[in-house]
PDB file of C-alpha atoms in Angstrom:
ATOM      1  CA  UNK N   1     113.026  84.140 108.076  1.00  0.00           C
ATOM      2  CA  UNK N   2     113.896  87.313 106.013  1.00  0.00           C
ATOM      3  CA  UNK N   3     112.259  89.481 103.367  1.00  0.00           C
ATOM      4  CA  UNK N   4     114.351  88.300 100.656  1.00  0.00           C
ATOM      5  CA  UNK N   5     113.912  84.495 101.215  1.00  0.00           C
ATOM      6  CA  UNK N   6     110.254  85.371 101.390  1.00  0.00           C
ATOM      7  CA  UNK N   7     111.136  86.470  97.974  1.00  0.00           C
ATOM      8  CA  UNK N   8     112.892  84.175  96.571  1.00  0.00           C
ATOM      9  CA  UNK N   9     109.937  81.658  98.088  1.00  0.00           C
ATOM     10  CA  UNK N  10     107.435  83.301  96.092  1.00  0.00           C
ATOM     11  CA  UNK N  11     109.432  83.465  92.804  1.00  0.00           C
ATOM     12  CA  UNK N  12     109.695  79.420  92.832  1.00  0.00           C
ATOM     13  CA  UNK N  13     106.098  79.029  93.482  1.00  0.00           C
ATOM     14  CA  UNK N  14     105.437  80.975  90.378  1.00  0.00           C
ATOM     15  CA  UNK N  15     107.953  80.117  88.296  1.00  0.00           C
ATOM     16  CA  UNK N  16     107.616  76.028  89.537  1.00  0.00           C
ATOM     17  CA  UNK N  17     111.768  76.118  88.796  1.00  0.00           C
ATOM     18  CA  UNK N  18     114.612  77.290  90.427  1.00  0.00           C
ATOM     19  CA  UNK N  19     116.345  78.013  86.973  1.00  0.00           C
ATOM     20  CA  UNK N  20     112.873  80.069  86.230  1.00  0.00           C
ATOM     21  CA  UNK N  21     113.072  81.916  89.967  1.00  0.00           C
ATOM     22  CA  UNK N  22     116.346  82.255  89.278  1.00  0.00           C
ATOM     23  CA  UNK N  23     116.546  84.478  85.717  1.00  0.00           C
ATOM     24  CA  UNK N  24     113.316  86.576  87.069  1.00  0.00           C
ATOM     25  CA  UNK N  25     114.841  87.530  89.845  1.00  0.00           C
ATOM     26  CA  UNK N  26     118.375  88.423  88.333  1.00  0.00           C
ATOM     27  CA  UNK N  27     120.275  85.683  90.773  1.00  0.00           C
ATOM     28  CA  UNK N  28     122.195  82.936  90.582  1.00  0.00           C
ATOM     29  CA  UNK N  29     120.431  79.406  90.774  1.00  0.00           C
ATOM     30  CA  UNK N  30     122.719  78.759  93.382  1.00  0.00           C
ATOM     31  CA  UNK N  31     121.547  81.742  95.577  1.00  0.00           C
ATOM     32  CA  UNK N  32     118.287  80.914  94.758  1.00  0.00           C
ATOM     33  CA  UNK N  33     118.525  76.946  95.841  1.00  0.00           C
ATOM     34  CA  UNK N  34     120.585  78.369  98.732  1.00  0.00           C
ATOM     35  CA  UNK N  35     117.732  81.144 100.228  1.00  0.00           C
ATOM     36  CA  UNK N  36     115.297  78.167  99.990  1.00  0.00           C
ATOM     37  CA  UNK N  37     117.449  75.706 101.853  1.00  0.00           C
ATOM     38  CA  UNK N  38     117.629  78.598 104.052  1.00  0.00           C
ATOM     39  CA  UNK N  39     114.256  79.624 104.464  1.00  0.00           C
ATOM     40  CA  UNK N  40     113.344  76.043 104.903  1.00  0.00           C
ATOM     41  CA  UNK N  41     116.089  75.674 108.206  1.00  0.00           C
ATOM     42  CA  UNK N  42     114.596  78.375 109.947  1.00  0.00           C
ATOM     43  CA  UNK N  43     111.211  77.146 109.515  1.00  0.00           C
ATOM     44  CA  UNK N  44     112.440  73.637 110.473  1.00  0.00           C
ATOM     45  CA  UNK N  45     109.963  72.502 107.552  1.00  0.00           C
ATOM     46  CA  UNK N  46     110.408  71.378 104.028  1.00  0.00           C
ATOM     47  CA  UNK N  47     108.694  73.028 101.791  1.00  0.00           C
ATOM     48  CA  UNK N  48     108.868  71.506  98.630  1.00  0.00           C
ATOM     49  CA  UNK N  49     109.163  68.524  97.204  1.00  0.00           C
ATOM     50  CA  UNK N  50     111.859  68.216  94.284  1.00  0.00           C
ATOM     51  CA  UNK N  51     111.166  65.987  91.442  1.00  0.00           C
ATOM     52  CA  UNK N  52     111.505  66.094  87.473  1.00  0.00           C
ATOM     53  CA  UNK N  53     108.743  67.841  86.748  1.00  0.00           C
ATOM     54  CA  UNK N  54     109.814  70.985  89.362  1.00  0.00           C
ATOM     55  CA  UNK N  55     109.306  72.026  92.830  1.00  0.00           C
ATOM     56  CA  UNK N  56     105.529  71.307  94.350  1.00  0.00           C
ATOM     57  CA  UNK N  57     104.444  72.851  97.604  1.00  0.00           C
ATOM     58  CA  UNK N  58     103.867  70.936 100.660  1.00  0.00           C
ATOM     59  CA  UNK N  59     101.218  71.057 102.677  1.00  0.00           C
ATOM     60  CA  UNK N  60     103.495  73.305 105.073  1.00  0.00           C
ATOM     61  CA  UNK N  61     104.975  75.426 101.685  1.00  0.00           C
ATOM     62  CA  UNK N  62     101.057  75.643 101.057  1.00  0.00           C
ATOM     63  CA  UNK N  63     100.810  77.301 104.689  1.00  0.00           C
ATOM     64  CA  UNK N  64     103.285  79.768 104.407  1.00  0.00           C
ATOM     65  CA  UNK N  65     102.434  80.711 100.462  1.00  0.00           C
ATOM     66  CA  UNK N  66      99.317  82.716 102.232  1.00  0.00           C
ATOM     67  CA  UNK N  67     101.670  84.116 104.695  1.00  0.00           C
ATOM     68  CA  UNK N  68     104.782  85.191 102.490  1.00  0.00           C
ATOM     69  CA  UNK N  69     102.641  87.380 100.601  1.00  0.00           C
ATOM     70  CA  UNK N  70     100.514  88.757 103.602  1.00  0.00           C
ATOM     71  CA  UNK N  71     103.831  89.473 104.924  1.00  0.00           C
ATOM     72  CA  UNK N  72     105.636  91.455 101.924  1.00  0.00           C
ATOM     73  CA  UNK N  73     102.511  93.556 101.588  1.00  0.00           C
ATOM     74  CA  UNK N  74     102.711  94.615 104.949  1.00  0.00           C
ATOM     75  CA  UNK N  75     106.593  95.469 104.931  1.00  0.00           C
ATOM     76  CA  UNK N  76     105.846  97.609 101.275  1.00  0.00           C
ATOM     77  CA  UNK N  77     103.029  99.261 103.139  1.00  0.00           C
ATOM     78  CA  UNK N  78     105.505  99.940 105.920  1.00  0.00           C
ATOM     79  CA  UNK N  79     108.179 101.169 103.992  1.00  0.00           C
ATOM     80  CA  UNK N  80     105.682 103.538 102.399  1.00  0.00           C
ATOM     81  CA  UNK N  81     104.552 104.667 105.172  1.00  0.00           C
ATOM     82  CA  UNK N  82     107.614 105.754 106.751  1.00  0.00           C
ATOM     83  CA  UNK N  83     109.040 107.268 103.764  1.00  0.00           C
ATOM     84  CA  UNK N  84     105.563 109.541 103.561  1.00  0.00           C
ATOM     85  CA  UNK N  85     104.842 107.988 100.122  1.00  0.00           C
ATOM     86  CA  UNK N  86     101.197 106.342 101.424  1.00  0.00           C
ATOM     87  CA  UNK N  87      99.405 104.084  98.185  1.00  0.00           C
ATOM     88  CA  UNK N  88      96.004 105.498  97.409  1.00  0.00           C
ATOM     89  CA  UNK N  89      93.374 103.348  99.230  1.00  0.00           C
ATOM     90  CA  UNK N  90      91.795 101.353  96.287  1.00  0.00           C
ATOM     91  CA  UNK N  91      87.859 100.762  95.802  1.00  0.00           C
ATOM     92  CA  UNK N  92      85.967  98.751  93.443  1.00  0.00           C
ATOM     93  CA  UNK N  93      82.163  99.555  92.982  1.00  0.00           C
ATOM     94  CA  UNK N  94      79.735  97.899  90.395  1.00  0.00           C
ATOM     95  CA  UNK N  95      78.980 100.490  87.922  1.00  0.00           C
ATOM     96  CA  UNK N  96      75.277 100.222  89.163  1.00  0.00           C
ATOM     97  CA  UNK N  97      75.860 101.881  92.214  1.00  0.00           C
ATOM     98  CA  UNK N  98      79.547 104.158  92.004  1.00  0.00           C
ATOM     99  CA  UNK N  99      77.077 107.376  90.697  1.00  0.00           C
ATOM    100  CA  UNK N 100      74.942 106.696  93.783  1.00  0.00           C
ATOM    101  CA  UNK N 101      76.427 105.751  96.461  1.00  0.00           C
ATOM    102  CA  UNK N 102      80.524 105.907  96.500  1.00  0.00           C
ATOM    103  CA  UNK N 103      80.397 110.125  96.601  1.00  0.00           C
ATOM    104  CA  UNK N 104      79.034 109.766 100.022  1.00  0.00           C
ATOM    105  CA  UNK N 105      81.931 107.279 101.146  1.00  0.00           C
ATOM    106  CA  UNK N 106      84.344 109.479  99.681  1.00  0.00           C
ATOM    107  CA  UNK N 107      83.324 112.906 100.858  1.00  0.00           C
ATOM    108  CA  UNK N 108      83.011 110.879 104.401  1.00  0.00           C
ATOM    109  CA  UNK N 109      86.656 109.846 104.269  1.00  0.00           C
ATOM    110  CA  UNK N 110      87.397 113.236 102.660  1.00  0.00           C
ATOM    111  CA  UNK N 111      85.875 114.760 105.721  1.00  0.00           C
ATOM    112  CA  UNK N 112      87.738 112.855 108.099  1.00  0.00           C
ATOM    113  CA  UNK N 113      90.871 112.321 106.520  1.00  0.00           C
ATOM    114  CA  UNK N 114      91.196 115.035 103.996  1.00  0.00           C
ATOM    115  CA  UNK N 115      95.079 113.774 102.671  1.00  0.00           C
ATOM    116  CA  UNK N 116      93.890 110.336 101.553  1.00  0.00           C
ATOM    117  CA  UNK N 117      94.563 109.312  98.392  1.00  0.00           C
ATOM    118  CA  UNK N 118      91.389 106.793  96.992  1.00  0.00           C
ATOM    119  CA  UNK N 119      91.453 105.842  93.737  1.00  0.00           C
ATOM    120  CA  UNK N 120      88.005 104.328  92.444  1.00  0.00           C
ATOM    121  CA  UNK N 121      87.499 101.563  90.054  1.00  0.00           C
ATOM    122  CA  UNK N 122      84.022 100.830  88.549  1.00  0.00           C
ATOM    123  CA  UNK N 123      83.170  98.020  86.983  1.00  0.00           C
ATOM    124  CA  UNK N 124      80.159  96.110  85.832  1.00  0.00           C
ATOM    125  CA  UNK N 125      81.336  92.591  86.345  1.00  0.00           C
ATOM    126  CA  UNK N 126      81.363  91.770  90.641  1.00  0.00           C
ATOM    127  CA  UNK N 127      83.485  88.460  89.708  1.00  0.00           C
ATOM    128  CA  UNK N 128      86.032  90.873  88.347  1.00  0.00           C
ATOM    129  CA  UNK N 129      86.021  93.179  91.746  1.00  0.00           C
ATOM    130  CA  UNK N 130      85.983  90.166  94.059  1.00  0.00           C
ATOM    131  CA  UNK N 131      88.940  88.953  91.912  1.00  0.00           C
ATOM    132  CA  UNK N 132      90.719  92.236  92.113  1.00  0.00           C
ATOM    133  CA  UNK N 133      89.987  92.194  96.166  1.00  0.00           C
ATOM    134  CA  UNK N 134      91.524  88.746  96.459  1.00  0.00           C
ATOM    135  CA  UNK N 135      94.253  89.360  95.059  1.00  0.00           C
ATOM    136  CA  UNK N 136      95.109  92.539  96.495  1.00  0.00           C
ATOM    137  CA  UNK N 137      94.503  94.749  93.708  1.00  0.00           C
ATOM    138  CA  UNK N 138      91.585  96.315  95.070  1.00  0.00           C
ATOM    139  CA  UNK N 139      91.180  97.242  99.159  1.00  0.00           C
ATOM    140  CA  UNK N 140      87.391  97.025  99.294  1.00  0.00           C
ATOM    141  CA  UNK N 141      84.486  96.725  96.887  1.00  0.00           C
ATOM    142  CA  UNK N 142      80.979  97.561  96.570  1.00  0.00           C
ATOM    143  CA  UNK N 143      78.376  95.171  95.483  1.00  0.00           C
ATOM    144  CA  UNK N 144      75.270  93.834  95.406  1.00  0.00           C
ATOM    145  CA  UNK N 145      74.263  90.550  97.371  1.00  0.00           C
ATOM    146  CA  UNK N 146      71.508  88.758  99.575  1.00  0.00           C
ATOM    147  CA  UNK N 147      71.789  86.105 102.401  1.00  0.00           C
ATOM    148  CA  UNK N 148      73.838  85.866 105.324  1.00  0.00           C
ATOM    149  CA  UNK N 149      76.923  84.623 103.375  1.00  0.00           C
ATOM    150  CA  UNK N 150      79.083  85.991 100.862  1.00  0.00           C
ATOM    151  CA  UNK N 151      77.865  84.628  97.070  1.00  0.00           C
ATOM    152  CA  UNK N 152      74.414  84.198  98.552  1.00  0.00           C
ATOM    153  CA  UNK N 153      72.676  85.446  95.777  1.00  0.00           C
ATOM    154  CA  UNK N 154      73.832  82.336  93.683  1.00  0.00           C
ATOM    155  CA  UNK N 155      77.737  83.634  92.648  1.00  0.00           C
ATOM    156  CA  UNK N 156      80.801  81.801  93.928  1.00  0.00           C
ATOM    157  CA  UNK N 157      83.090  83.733  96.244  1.00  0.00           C
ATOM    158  CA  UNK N 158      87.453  83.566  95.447  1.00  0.00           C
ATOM    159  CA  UNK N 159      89.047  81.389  97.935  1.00  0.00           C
ATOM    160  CA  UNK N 160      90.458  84.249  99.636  1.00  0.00           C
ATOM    161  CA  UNK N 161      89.391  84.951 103.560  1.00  0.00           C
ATOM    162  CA  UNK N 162      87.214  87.826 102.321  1.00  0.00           C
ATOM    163  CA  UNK N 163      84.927  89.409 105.102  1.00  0.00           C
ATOM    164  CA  UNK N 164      81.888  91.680 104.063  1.00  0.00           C
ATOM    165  CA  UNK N 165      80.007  94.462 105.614  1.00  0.00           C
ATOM    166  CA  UNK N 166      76.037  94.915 104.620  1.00  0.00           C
ATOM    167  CA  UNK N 167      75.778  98.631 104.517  1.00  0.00           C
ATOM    168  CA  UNK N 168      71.552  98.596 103.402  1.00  0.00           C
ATOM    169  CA  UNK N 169      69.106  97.348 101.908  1.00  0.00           C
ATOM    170  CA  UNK N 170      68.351  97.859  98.458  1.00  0.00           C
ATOM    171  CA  UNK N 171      65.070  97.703  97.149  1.00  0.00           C
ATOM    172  CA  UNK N 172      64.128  96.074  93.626  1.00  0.00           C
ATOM    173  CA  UNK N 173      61.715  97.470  91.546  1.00  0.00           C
ATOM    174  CA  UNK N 174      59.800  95.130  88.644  1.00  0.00           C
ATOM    175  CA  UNK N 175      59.270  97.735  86.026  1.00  0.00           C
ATOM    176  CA  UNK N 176      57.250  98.158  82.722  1.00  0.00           C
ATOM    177  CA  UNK N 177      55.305 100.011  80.345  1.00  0.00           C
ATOM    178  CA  UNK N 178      53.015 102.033  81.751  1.00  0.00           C
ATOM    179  CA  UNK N 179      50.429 100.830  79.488  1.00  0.00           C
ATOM    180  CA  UNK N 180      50.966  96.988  81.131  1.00  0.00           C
ATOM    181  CA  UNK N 181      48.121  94.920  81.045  1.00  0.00           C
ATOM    182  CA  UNK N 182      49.449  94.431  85.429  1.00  0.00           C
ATOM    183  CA  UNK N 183      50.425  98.179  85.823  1.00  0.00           C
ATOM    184  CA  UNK N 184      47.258  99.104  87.485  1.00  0.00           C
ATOM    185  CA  UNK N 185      46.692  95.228  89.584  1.00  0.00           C
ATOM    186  CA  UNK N 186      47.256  95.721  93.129  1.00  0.00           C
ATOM    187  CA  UNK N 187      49.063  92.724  93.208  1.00  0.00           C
ATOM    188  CA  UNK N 188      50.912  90.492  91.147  1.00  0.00           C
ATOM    189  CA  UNK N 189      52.621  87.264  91.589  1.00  0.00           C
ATOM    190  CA  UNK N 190      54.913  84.810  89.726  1.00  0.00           C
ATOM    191  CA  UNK N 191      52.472  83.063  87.696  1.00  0.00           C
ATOM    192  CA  UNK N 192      50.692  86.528  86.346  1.00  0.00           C
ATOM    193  CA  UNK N 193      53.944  87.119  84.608  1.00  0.00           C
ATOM    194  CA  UNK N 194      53.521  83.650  83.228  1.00  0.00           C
ATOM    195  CA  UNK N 195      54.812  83.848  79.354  1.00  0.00           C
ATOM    196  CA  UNK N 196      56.494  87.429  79.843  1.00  0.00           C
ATOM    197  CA  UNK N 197      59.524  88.763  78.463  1.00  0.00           C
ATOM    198  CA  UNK N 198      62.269  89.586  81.331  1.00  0.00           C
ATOM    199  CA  UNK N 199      64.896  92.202  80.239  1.00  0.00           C
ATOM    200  CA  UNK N 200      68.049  91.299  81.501  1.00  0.00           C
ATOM    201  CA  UNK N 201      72.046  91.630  81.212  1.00  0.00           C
ATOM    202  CA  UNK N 202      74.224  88.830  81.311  1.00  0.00           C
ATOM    203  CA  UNK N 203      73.843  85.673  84.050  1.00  0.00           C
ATOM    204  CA  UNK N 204      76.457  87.456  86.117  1.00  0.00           C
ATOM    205  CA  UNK N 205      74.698  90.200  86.492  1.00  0.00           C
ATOM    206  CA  UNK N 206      73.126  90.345  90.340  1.00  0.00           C
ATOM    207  CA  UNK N 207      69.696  91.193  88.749  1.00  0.00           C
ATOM    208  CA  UNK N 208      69.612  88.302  86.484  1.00  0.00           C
ATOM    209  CA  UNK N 209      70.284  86.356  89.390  1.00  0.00           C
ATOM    210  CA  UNK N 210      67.388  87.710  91.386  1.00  0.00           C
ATOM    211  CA  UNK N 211      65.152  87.457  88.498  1.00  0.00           C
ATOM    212  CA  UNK N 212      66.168  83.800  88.363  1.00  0.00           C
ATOM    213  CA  UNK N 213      65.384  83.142  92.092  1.00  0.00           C
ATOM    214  CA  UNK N 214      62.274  85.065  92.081  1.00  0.00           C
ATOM    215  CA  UNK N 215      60.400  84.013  89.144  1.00  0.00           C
ATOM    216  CA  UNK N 216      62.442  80.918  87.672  1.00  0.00           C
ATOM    217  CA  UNK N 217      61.457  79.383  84.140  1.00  0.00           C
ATOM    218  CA  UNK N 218      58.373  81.532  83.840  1.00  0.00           C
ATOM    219  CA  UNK N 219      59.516  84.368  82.107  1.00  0.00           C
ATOM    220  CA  UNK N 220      61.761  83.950  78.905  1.00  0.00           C
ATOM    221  CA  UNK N 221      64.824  86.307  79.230  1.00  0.00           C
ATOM    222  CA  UNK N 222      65.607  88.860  76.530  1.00  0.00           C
ATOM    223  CA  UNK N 223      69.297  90.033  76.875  1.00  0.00           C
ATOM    224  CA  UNK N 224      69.503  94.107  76.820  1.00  0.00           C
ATOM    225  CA  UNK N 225      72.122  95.797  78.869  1.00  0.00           C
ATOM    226  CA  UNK N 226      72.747  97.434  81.735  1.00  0.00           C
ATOM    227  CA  UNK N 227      70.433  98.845  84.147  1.00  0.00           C
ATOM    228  CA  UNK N 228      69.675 102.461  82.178  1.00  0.00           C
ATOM    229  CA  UNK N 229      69.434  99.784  78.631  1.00  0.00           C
ATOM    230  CA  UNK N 230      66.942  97.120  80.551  1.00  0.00           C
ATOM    231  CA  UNK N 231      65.139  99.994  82.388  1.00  0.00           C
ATOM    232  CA  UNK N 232      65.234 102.737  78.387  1.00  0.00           C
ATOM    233  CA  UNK N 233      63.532  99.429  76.978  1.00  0.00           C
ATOM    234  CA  UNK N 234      60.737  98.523  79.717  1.00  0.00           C
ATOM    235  CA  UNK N 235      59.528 101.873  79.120  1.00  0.00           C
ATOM    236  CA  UNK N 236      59.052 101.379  75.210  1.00  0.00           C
ATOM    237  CA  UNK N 237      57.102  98.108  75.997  1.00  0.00           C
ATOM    238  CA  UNK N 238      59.753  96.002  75.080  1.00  0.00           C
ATOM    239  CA  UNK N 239      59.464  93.008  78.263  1.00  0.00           C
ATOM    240  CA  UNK N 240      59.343  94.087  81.724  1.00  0.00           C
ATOM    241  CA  UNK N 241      62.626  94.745  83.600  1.00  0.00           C
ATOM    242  CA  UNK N 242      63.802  93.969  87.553  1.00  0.00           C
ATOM    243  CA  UNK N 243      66.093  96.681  88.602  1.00  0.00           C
ATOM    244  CA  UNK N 244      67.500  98.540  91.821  1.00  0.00           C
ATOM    245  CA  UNK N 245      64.349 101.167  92.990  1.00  0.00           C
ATOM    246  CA  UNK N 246      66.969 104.090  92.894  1.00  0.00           C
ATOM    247  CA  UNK N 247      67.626 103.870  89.311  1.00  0.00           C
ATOM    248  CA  UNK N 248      64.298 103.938  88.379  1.00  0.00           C
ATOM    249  CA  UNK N 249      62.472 106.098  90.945  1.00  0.00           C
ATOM    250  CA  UNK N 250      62.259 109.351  89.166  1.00  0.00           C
ATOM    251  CA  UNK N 251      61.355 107.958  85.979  1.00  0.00           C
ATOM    252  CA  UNK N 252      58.957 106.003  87.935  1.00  0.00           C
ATOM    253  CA  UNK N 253      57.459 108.985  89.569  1.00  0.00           C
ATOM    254  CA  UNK N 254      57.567 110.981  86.338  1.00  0.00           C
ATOM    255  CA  UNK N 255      54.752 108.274  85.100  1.00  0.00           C
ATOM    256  CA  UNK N 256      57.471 107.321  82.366  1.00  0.00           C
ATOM    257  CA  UNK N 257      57.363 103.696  83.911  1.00  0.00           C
ATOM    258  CA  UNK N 258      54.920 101.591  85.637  1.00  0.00           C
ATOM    259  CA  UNK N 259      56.102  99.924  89.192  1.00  0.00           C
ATOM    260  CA  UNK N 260      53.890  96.631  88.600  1.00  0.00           C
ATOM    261  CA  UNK N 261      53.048  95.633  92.640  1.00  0.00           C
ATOM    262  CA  UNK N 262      55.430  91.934  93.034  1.00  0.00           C
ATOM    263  CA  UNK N 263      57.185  91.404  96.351  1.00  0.00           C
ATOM    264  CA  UNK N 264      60.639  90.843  95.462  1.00  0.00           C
ATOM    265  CA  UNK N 265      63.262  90.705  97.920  1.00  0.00           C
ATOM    266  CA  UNK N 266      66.233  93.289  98.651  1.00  0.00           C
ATOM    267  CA  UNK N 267      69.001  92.882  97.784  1.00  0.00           C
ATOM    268  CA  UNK N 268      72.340  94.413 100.458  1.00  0.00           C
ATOM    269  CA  UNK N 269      74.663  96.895  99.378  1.00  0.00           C
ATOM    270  CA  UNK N 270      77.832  94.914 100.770  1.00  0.00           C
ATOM    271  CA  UNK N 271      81.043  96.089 100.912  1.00  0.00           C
ATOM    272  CA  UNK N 272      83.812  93.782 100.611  1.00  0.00           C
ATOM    273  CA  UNK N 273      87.743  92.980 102.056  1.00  0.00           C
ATOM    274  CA  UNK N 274      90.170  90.577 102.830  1.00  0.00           C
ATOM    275  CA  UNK N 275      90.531  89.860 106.638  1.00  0.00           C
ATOM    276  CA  UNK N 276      94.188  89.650 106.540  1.00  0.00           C
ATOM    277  CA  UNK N 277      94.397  93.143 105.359  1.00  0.00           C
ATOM    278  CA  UNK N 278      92.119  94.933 108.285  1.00  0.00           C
ATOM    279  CA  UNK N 279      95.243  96.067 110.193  1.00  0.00           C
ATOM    280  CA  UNK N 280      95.767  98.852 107.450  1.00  0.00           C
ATOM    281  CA  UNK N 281      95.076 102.088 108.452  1.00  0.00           C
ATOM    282  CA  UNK N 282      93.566 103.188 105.590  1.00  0.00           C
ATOM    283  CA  UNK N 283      91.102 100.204 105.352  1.00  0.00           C
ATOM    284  CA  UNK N 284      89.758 100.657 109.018  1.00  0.00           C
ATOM    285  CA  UNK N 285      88.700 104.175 107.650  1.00  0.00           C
ATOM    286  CA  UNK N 286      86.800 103.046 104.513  1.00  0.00           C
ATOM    287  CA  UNK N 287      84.982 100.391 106.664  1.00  0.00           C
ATOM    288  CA  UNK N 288      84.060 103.391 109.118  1.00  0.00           C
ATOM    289  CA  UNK N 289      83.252 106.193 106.075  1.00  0.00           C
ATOM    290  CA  UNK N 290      81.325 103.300 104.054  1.00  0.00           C
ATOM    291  CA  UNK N 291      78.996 102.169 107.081  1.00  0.00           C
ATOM    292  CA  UNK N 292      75.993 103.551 108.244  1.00  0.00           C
ATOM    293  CA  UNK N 293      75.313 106.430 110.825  1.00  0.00           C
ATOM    294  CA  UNK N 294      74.433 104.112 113.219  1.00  0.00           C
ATOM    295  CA  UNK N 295      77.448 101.766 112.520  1.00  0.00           C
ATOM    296  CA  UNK N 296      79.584 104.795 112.456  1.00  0.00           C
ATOM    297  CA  UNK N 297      78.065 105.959 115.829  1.00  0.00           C
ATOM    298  CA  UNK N 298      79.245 102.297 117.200  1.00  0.00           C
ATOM    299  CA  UNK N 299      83.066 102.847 115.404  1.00  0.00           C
ATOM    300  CA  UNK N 300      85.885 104.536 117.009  1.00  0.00           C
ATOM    301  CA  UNK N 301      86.619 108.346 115.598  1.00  0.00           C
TER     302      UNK N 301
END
């Protein structure tokens, strides 16, 4: 099994052709039928099954399609490597949280390995960074979920064998005027907020999705924006507004917005990877520079 079969493999599953494989990659269509045949010999397997309508995986072409391009990343990583030419490590981190908590990751992995390259990519759509991490694009990303699986706050994960670390908790804060007719109760539950307009961003968003599981159909939902939009409107008495604590705690402690007293859940600052990507260097570091002191302490130096 070599590199350029590997190749050549991939190019046919995309292209569903060998004529198609053949003209992206610059080859022959014999070379290309040939590198198949091939691959498919030293594998002792067939891998696709020819018919009219193009070449279809089998179940062992299915297999290997997870392998092929585990194994080309690792030999371009390699051949980087060796040449002293090392990709920048690549995070993802939902917009709500890159200001607050990605400069201590990187000034961590600055610290211990101060000639890594990380390039950082924020974004306010998780779907969008758990796409990006499936597919390779990204390393790792940073984002907000609950429950002991990924996509347990009510999202559904990429098939892709992603693994996930919970760094910490992450407190939620249900925010309003402070002139709220329940900014001074001493304790509020769902059916107080009965009839009440919820500030929120889009269903995506992981604090729609908490609102959703915490207080259901008894709220109506007013879309704003982000976090600083939802949070910029709560304070003009505009609907109440469920947010991350740390955005709002100065503004809470400034008396510029009213912390109305409902249990609600944390969410977990979870960082996210593919398995099949671990052995890299560069991703064992971010794992160690991204968890806590005490899962540092436990993590070799």
């Amino acid at each position: 099994m070599e590199l350029r079969q590997l190749r050549t493999f991939e190019a046919v599953v995309a292209h569903r052709t060998v004529t198609d494989a053949a003209n992206a990659l610059g080859l022959a269509p014999s070379s290309v039928s040939e590198q198949i045949r091939a691959l498919e010999r030293s594998l002792e397997v067939p891998l696709f099954e020819r018919g009219p309508k193009g070449m279809r995986l089998t179940p062992a072409g299915e297999r290997l399609r997870a392998w092929a391009g585990r194994l080309l990343r690792q030999a371009e990583e390699a051949r980087l490597d060796v040449a002293g030419t090392r990709p920048p490590l690549r995070l993802g981190a939902l917009e709500t949280i890159a200001a607050t908590h990605v400069p201590g990751v990187l000034a961590r992995l600055a610290e211990r390995r101060p000639g890594l390259r990380v390039e950082v990519r924020a974004d306010a759509a998780r779907d969008q960074l758990l796409s990006a991490v499936a597919a390779g694009d990204l390393e790792a990303a940073l984002l907000l979920d609950s429950g002991p699986g990924l996509g347990g706050l009510g999202f559904a994960p990429p098939p892709a064998p992603l693994e996930f670390l919970d760094l910490e908790p992450v407190p939620l804060a249900l925010v309003a005027a402070p002139g709220h007719r329940l900014a001074d109760a001493a304790r509020v539950v769902r059916a107080d907020l009965r009839g009440e307009r919820l500030l929120v961003n889009v269903p995506a968003c992981s604090f729609w999705l908490a609102g959703e599981r915490l207080l259901g159909d008894d709220v109506e939902r007013v879309r704003a924006g982000s976090v600083t939009v939802m949070s910029s409107w709560a304070e003009r008495g505009l609907g109440v507004a469920l947010v991350p604590e740390f955005a709002v705690r100065d503004r809470i402690f400034a008396g510029a917005l009213a912390r109305l007293a409902l249990e609600a859940p944390d969410l977990s600052l979870r960082l996210v990877w593919r398995a099949d990507r671990e052995s890299r260097p560069d991703l064992r570091e971010m794992l160690y520079a991204a968890g806590s002191p005490a899962q540092r302490a436990g993590s070799p130096a």
